[in-house]
Coordinates of C-alpha atoms and ligand atoms in Angstrom, one line a residue:
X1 CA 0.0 0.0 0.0
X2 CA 1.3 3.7 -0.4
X3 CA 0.4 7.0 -0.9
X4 CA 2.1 7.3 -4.0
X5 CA 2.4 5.5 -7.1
X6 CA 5.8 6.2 -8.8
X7 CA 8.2 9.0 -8.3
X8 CA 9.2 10.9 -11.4
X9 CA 12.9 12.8 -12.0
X10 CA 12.5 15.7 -14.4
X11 CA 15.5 14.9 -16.8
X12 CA 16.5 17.6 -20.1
X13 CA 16.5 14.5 -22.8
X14 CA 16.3 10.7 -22.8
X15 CA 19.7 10.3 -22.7
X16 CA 19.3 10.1 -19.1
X17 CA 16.0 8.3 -19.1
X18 CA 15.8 5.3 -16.8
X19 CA 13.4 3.2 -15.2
X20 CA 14.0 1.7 -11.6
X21 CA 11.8 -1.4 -10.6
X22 CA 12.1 -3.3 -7.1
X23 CA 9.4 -5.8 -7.1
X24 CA 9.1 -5.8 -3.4
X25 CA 7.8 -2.1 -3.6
X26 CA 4.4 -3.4 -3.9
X27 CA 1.4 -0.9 -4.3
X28 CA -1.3 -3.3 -4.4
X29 CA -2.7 -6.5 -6.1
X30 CA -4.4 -4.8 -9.6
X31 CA -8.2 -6.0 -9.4
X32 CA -8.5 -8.1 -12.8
X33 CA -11.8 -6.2 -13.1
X34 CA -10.0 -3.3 -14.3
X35 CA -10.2 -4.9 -17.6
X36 CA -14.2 -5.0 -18.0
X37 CA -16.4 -3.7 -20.4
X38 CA -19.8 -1.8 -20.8
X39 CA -22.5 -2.6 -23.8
X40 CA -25.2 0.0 -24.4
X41 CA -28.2 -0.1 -26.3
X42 CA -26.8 3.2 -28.3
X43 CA -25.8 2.8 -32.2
X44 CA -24.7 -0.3 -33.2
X45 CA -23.5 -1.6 -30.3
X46 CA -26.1 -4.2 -29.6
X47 CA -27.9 -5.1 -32.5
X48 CA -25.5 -5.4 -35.4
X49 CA -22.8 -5.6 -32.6
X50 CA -23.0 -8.6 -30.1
X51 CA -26.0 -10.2 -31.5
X52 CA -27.0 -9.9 -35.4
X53 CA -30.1 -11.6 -35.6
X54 CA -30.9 -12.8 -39.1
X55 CA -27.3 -12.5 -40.2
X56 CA -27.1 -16.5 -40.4
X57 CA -23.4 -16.6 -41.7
X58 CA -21.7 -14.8 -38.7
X59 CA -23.9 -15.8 -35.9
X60 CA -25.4 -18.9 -33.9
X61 CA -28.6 -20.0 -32.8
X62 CA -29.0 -17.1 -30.3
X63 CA -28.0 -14.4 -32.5
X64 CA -24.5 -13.8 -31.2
X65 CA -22.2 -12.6 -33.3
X66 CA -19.7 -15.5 -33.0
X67 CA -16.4 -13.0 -34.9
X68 CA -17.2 -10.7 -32.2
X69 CA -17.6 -13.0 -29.1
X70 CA -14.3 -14.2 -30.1
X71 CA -12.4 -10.9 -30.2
X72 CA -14.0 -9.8 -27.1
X73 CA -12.5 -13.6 -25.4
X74 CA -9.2 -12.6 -26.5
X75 CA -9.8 -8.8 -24.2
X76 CA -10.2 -11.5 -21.3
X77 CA -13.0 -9.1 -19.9
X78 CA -14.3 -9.8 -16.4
X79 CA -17.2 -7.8 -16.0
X80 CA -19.9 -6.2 -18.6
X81 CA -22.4 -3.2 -17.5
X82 CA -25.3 -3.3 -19.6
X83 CA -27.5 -1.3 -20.8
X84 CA -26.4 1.9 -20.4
X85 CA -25.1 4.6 -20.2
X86 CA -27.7 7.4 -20.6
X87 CA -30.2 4.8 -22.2
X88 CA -31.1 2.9 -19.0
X89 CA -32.5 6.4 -17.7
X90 CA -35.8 5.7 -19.4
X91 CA -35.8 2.0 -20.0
X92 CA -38.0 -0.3 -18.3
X93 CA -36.4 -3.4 -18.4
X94 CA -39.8 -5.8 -18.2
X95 CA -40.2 -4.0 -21.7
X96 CA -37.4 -6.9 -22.7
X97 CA -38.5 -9.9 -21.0
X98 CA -41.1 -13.0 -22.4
X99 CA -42.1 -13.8 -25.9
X100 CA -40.2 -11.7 -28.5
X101 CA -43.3 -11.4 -30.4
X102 CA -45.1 -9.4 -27.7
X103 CA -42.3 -7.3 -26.9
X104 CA -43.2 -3.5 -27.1
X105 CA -41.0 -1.4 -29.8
X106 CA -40.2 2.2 -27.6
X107 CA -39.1 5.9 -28.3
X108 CA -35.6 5.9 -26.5
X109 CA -34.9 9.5 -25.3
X110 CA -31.2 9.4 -24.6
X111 CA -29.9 8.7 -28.0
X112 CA -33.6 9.3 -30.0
X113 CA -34.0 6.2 -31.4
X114 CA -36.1 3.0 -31.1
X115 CA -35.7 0.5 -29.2
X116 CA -36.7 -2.8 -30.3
X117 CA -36.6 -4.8 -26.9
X118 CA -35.8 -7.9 -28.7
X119 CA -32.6 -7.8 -26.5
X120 CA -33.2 -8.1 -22.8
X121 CA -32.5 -9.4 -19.7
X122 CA -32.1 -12.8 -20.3
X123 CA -30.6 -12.1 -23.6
X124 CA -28.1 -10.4 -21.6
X125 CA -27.6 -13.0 -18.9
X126 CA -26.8 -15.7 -21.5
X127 CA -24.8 -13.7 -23.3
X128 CA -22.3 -13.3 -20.3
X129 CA -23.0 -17.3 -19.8
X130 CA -21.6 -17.9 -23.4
X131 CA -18.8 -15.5 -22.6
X132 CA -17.9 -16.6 -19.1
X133 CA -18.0 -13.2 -18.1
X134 CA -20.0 -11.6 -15.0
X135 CA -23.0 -9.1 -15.2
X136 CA -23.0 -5.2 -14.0
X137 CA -26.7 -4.4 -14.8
X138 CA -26.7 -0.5 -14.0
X139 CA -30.6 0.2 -12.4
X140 CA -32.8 3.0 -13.9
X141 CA -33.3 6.4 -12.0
X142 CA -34.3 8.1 -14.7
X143 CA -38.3 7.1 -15.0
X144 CA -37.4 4.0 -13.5
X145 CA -38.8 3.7 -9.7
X146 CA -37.8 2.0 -6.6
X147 CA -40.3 -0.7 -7.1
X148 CA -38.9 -1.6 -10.6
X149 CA -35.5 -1.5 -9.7
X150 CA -36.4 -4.4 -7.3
X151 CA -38.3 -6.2 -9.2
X152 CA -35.3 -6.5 -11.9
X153 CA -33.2 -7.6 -9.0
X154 CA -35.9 -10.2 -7.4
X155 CA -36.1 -11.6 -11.2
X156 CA -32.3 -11.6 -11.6
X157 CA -31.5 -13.5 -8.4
X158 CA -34.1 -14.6 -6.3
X159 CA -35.0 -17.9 -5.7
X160 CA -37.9 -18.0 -4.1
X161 CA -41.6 -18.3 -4.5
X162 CA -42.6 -14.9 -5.8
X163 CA -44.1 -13.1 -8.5
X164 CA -40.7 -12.0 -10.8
X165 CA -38.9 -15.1 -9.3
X166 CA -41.4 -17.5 -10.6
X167 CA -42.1 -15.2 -13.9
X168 CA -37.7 -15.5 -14.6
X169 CA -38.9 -19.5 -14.6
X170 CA -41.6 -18.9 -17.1
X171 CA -39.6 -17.3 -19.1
X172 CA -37.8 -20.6 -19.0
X173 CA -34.8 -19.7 -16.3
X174 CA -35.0 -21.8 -13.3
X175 CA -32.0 -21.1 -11.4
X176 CA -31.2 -17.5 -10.3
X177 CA -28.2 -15.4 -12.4
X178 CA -27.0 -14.2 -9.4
X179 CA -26.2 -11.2 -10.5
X180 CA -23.6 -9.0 -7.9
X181 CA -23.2 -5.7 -9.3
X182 CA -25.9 -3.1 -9.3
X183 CA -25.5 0.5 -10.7
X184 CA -27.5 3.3 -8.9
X185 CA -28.0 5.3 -11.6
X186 CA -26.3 7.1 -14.7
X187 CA -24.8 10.2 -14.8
X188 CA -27.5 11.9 -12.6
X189 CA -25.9 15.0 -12.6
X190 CA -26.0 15.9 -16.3
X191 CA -28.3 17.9 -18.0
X192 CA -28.6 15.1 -20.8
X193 CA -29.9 13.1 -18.3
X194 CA -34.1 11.8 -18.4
X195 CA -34.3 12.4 -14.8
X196 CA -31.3 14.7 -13.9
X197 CA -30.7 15.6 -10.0
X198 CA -28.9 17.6 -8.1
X199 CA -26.6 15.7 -5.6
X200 CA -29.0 16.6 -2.4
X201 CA -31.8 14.7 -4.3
X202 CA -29.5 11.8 -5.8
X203 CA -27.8 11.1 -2.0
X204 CA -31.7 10.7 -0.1
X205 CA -32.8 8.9 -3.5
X206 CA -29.9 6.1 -3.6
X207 CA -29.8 5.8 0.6
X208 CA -33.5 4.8 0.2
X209 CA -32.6 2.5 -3.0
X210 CA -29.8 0.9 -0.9
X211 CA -31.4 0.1 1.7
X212 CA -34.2 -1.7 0.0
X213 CA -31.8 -3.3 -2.3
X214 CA -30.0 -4.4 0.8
X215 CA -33.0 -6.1 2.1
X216 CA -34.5 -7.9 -0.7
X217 CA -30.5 -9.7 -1.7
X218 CA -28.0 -8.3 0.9
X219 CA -25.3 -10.5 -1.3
X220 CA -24.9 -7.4 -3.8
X221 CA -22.8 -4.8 -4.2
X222 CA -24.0 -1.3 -4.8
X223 CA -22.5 1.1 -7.2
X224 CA -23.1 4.9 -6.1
X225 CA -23.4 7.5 -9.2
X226 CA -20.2 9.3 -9.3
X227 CA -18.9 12.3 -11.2
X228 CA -15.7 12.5 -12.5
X229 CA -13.7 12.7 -9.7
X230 CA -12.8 15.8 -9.2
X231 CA -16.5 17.2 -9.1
X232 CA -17.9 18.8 -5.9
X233 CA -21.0 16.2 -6.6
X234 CA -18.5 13.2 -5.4
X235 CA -17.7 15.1 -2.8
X236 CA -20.8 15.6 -1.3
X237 CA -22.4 12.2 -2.6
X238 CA -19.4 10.1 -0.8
X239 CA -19.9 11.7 2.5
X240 CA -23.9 10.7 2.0
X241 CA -23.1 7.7 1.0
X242 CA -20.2 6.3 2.2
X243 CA -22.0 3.5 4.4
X244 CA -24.4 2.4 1.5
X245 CA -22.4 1.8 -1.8
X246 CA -19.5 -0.8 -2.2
X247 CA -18.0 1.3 -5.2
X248 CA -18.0 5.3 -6.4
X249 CA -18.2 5.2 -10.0
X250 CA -16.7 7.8 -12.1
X251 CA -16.9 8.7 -15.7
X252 CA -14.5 10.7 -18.0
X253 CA -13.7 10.8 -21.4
X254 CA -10.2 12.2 -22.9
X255 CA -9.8 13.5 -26.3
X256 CA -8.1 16.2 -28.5
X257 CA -7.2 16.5 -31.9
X258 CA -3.8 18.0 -30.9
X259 CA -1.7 15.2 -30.4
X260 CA 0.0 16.0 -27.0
X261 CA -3.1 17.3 -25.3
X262 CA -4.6 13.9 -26.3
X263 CA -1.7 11.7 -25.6
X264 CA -1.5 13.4 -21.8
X265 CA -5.5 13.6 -21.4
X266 CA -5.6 10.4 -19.0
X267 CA -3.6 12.3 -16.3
X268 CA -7.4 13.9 -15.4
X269 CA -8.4 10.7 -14.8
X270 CA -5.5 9.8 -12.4
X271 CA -5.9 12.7 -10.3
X272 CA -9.8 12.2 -10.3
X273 CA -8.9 9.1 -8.7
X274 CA -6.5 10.1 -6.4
X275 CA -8.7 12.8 -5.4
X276 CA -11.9 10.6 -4.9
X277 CA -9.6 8.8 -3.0
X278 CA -9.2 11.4 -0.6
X279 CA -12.5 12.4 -0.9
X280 CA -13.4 8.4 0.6
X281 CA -10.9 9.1 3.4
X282 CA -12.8 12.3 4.6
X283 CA -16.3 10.5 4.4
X284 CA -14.7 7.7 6.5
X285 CA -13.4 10.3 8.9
X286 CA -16.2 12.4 9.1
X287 CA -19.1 9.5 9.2
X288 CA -17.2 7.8 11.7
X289 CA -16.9 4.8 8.3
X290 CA -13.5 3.6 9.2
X291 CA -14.3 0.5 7.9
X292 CA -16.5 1.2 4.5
X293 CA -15.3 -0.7 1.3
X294 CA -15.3 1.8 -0.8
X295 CA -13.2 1.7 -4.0
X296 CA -14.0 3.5 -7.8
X297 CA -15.6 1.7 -10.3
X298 CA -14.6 4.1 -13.5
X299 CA -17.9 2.2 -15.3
X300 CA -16.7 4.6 -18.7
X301 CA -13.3 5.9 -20.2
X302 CA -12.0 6.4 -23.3
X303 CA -11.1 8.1 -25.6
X304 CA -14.0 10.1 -27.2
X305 CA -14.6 13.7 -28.9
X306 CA -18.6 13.3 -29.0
X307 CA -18.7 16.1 -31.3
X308 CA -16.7 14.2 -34.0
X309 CA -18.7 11.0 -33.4
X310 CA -21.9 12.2 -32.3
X311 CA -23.9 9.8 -29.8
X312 CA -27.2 10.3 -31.2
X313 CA -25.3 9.3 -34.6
X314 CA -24.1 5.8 -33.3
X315 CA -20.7 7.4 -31.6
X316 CA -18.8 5.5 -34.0
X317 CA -14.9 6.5 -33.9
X318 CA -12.1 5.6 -35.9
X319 CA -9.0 5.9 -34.0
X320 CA -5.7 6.8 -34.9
X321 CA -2.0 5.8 -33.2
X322 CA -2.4 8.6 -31.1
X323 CA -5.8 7.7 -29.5
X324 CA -4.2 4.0 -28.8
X325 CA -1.2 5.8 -27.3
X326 CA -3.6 8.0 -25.1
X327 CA -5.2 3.8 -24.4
X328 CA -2.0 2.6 -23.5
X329 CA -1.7 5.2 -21.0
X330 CA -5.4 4.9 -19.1
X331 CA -4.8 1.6 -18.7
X332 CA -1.1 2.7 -16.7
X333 CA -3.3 4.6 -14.8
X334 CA -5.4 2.2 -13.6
X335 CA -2.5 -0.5 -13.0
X336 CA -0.5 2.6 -11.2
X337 CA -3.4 3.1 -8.8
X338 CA -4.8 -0.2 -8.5
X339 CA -5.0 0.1 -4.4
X340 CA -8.3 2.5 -5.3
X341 CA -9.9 0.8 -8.7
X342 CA -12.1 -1.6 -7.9
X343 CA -13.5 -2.1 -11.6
X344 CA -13.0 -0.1 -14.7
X345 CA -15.4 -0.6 -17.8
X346 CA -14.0 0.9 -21.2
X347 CA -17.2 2.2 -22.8
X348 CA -17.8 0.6 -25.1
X349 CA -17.2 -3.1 -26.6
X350 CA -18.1 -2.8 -30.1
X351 CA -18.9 -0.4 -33.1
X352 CA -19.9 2.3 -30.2
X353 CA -16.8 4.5 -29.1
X354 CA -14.7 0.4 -29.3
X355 CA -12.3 -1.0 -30.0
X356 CA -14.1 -3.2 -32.5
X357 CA -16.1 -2.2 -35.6
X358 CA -18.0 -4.7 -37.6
X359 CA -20.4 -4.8 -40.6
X360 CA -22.4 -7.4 -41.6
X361 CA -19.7 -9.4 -43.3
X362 CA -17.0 -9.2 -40.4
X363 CA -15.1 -7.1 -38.1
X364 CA -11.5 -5.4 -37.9
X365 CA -10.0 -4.0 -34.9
X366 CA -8.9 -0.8 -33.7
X367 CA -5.7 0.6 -32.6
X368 CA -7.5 0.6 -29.5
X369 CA -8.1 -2.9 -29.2
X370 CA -4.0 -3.9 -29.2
X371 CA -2.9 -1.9 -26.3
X372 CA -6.2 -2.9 -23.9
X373 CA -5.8 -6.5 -25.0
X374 CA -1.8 -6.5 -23.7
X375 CA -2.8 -5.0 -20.8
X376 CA -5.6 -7.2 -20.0
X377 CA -3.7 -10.5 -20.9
X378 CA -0.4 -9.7 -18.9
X379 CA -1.2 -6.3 -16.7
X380 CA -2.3 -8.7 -13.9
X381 CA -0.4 -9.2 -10.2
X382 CA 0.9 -7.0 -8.0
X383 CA 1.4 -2.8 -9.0
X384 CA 4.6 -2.1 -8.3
X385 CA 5.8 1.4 -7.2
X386 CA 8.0 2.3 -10.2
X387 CA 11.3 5.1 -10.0
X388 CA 11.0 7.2 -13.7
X389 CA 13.7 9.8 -14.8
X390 CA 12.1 11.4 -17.8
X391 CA 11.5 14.8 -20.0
X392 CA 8.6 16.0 -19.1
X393 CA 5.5 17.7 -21.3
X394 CA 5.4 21.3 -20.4
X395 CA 3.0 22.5 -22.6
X396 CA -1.2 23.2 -22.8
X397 CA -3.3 20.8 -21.8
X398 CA -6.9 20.3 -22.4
X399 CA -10.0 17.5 -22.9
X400 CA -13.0 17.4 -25.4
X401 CA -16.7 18.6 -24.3
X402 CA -14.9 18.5 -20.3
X403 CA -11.8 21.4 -20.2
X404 CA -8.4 19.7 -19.2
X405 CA -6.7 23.0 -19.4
X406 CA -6.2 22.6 -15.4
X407 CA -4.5 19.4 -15.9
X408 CA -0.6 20.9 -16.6
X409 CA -1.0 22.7 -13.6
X410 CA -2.5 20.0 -10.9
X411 CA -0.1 17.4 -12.6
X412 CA 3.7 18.9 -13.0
X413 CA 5.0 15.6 -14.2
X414 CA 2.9 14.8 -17.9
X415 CA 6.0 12.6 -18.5
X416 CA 7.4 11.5 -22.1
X417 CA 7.7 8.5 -20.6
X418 CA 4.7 6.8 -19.0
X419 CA 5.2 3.7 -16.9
X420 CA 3.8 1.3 -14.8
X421 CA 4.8 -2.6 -13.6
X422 CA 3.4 -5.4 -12.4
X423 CA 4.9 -8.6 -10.7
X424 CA 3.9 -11.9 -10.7
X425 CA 4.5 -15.7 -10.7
X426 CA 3.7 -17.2 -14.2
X427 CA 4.6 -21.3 -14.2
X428 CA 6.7 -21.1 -11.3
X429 CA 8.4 -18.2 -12.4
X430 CA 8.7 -14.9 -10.8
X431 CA 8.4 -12.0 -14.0
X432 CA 7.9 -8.6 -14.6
X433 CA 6.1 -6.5 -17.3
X434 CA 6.6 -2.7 -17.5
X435 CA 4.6 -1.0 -19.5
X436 CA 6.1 2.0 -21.3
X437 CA 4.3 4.5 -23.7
X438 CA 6.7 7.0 -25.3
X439 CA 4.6 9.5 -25.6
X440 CA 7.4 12.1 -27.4
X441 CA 6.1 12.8 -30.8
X442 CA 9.8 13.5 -32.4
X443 CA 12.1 11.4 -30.3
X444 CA 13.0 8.0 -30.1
X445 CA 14.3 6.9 -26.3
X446 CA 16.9 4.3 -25.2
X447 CA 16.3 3.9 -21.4
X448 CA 18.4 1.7 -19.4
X449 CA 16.0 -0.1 -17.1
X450 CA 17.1 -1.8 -13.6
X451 CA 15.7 -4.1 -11.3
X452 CA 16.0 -4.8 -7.6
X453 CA 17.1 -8.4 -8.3
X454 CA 18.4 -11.1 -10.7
X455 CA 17.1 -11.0 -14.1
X456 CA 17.5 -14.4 -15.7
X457 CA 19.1 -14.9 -18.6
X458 CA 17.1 -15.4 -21.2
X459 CA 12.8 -15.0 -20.9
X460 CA 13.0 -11.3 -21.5
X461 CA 10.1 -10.5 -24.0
X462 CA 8.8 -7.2 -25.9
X463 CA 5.3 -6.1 -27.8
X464 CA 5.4 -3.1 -29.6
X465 CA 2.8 -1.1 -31.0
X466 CA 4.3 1.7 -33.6
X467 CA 3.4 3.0 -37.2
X468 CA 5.6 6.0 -38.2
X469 CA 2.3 8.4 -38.9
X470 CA 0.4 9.0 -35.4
X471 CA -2.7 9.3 -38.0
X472 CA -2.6 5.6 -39.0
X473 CA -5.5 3.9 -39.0
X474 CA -7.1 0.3 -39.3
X475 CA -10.0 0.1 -41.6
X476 CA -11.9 -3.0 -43.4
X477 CA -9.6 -2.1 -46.3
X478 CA -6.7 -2.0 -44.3
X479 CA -6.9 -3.9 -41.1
X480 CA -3.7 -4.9 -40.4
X481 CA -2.3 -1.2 -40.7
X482 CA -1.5 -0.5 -37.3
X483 CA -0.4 -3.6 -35.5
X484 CA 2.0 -5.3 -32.7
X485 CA 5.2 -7.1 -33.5
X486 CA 6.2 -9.2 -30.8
X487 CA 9.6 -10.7 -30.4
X488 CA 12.1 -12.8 -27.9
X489 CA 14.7 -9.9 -26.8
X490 CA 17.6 -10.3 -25.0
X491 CA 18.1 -8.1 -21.4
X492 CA 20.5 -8.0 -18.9
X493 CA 20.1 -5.8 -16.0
X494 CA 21.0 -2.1 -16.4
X495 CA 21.2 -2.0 -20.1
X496 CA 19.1 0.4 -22.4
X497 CA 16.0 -0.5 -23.9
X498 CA 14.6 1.3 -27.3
X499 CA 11.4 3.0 -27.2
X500 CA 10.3 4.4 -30.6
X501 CA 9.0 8.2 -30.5
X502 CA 5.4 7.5 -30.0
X503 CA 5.4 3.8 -29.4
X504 CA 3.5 1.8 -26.8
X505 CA 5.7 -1.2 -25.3
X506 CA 5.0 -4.3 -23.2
X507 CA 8.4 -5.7 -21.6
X508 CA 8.8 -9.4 -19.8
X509 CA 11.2 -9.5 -17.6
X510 CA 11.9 -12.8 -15.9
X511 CA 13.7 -13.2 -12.7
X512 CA 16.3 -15.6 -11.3
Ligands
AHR601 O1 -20.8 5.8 -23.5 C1 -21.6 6.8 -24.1 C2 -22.3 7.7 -23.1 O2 -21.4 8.5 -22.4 C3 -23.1 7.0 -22.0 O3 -24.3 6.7 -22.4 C4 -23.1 8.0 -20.9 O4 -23.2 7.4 -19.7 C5 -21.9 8.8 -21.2 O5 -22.2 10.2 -21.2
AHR602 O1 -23.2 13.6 -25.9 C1 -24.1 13.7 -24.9 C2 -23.4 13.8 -23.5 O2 -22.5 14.9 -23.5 C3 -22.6 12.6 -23.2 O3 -23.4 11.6 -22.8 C4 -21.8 13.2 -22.1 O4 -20.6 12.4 -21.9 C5 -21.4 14.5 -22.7 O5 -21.2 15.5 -21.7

């Protein structure tokens, strides 16, 4: 545990760039459930994304999209939140349940659309089944009211003799899904928001909702509507409701078409945690909660400029080098302060602000999709508190429909070189990975990296995501444009290790 998560030294070039690891400086075990997902009914995200029904050739008998169910395996996600996002502010969710035939077609006023229904809960449900991954089903405090929210959650998980227990079994569900996280609410504080509070009517709203939750399955755990962090609203809503929630969920978005300002955007995020953080401290202090679980659950980041892809226009991005550099770099956040994030959720999984785009005759992936798929597969273990001597980004700073222009001046080190490490025993063997994005647009690095210990000799490994344009793009015409090589390297302790201008890199490390 610490209070800190690296220590940076300002250095004039990369000639004196280095990276210090001890693997006993342990921050804290990274919750695999940083890695999740989140699917809304928004675009193309559910139908013509995770299910295609009628599209025989790329789906089975459910109407999954088989192409994408596999590159969604390979992100290793542990959690999904479903179904929104702004859209579960006025959906009722029995809307979605029994015969698909009687199923009622609906005005959707987040994103103006329709919404079919023909996708529901247990659509959902055995969805995650098929995917082996666990449920986040985010309630609706929008139009939705107490009493519906706990019927959803008696049909989810109940197993006794009641109405929306015994109408789940109906339906043709026997056993209970079980379902563990529940989301109080989207975004409440936003003026797009169908039912938009202000944080005095939110806190009474979701005390009463927790409670009642509490009492009808007292196995879940409750996700309290966040801000961004750094918003008086979590301020205000943690102190209400630090002994009611499990998790504070925060939401932020980074984006800019300037390359540095987008490539340095996930700093707000860190400080919005670190701050939250602080913020849980003070409610535990003042509430006399020294004991309250409390970690973030960052239900939606990315990177997203909603004015270039519009939401009510299917938010469908195409992202560059940059954006999976800027990736590459929320995920160090999360691994850097794993002792806070209990769960993060990139929003979303597919076509919708994702990291996979499909038409009806297959998919490609992103940019995106390479860095989170390293992180996910190897970013697991223990954080440890890294040492970093780098040149530092000294110029503006700034964010997409949020301003970031605060962010050069609450965060002095925007390094060139953005780290973070994990250790971990993998068959018997003790290894490290550091992550590195060089975030330098004109200069290539050579950083001699040392470890607290014995490196073996051989078992040192390195990814590398790089194209020489920061504009490259994969498209269906061009998939394979931006792309990881991967390759056995050899390492011994102390010496330098390249890292292209503008280059995400996964190392291995293996110890003696
Ligand atoms: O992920 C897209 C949207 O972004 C979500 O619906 C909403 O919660 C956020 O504003
Ligand atoms: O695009 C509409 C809303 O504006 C998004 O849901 C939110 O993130 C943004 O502020």
């Amino acid at each position: 545990m610490a209070n800190s998560s690296q220590t940076i030294k300002q250095v004039s070039s990369f000639d004196e760039s280095e990276i210090r690891i001890d693997p006993a400086r342990v921050l804290a075990p990274v919750d695999p459930k940083i890695y999740s997902g989140f699917l809304e009914h928004l675009g193309r995200c559910i139908y013509g994304g995770i299910v295609d029904y009628g599209n025989a050739k790329l789906t089975n008998d459910k109407g999954f999209r088989l192409d994408v169910c596999q590159a969604l395996k390979d992100l290793d996600m542990p959690v999904v939140r479903w179904p929104g996002g702004n859209f579960v502010s006025s959906y009722h969710w029995v809307d979605g349940i029994g015969p698909k035939e009687d199923r009622p077609r609906r005005p959707e006023l987040a994103w103006l659309g329709e919404e079919s229904n023909v996708f529901g809960t247990d659509e959902f449900m055995e969805w995650c089944e098929y995917m082996n991954v666990e449920p986040y089903i985010c309630l609706n405090m929008g139009t939705g009211t107490l009493d519906e929210a706990l019927a959803w959650i008696e049909y989810c998980n109940s197993d006794r003799n009641t109405y929306y227990a015994n109408l789940r079994r109906k339906n043709g569900r026997e056993k209970p899904y079980n379902v563990k996280y529940w989301g109080l609410g989207n975004e409440v504080y936003g003026p797009w928001q169908v039912g938009q509070m202000s944080k005095e009517d939110y806190s009474k709203q979701a005390f009463q909702w927790a409670k009642a939750i509490r009492l009808l399955d007292p196995t879940v755990k409750l996700i309290g509507c966040g801000c961004t962090g750094f918003d008086d609203w979590d301020r205000y809503v943690t102190n209400e409701l630090i002994k009611s929630v499990d998790y504070h969920s925060i939401h932020l978005y980074t984006c800019h078409q300037d390359y540095y300002k987008n490539v340095t955007g996930p700093a707000a995020a860190e400080r919005g945690i670190q701050i939250a953080k602080n913020m849980f401290d003070l409610a535990k202090i003042t509430q006399n909660a020294p004991d309250a679980p409390m970690k973030i659950c960052f239900d939606e980041w990315n990177v997203w400029d909603p004015v270039r892809a519009d939401g009510s226009k299917g938010a469908e991005e195409q992202y560059d080098l940059s954006d999976a550099l800027a990736v590459a770099s929320w995920c160090n956040v999360f691994v850097r302060q794993a002792e806070s994030v209990g769960m993060a959720n990139i929003a979303q999984c597919v076509n919708v602000i994702a990291p996979i785009m499909t038409s009806p005759d297959g998919l490609f992936l992103q940019t995106t999709y390479f860095p989170f798929r390293l992180f996910s597969n190897y970013m697991r273990g223990n954080s440890l508190n890294v040492h970093v001597s780098t040149p530092v980004y000294h110029g503006e700073t700034d964010g997409n429909n949020l301003t970031l222009k605060w962010l050069k001046g609450v965060e002095p080190n925007l390094t060139l070189l953005d780290v973070s490490a994990v250790a971990k025993v993998e068959n018997g063997q003790d290894v490290l990975y550091v992550a590195v994005v060089n975030r330098s647009e004109t200069d290539d690095a050579t950083t001699a990296i040392k470890v607290d210990g014995t490196v073996a000799p051989a078992g040192a490994y390195r990814w590398t995501l790089y194209h020489d344009n920061i504009r490259a793009t994969n498209t269906f015409a061009s998939p394979n444009e931006v792309a990881v090589t991967e390759e056995a390297v050899s390492f011994a302790n102390g010496s330098k290790v390249a890292f292209p201008k503008h280059s995400f890199t996964l190392l291995k490390i293996a110890l003696a």
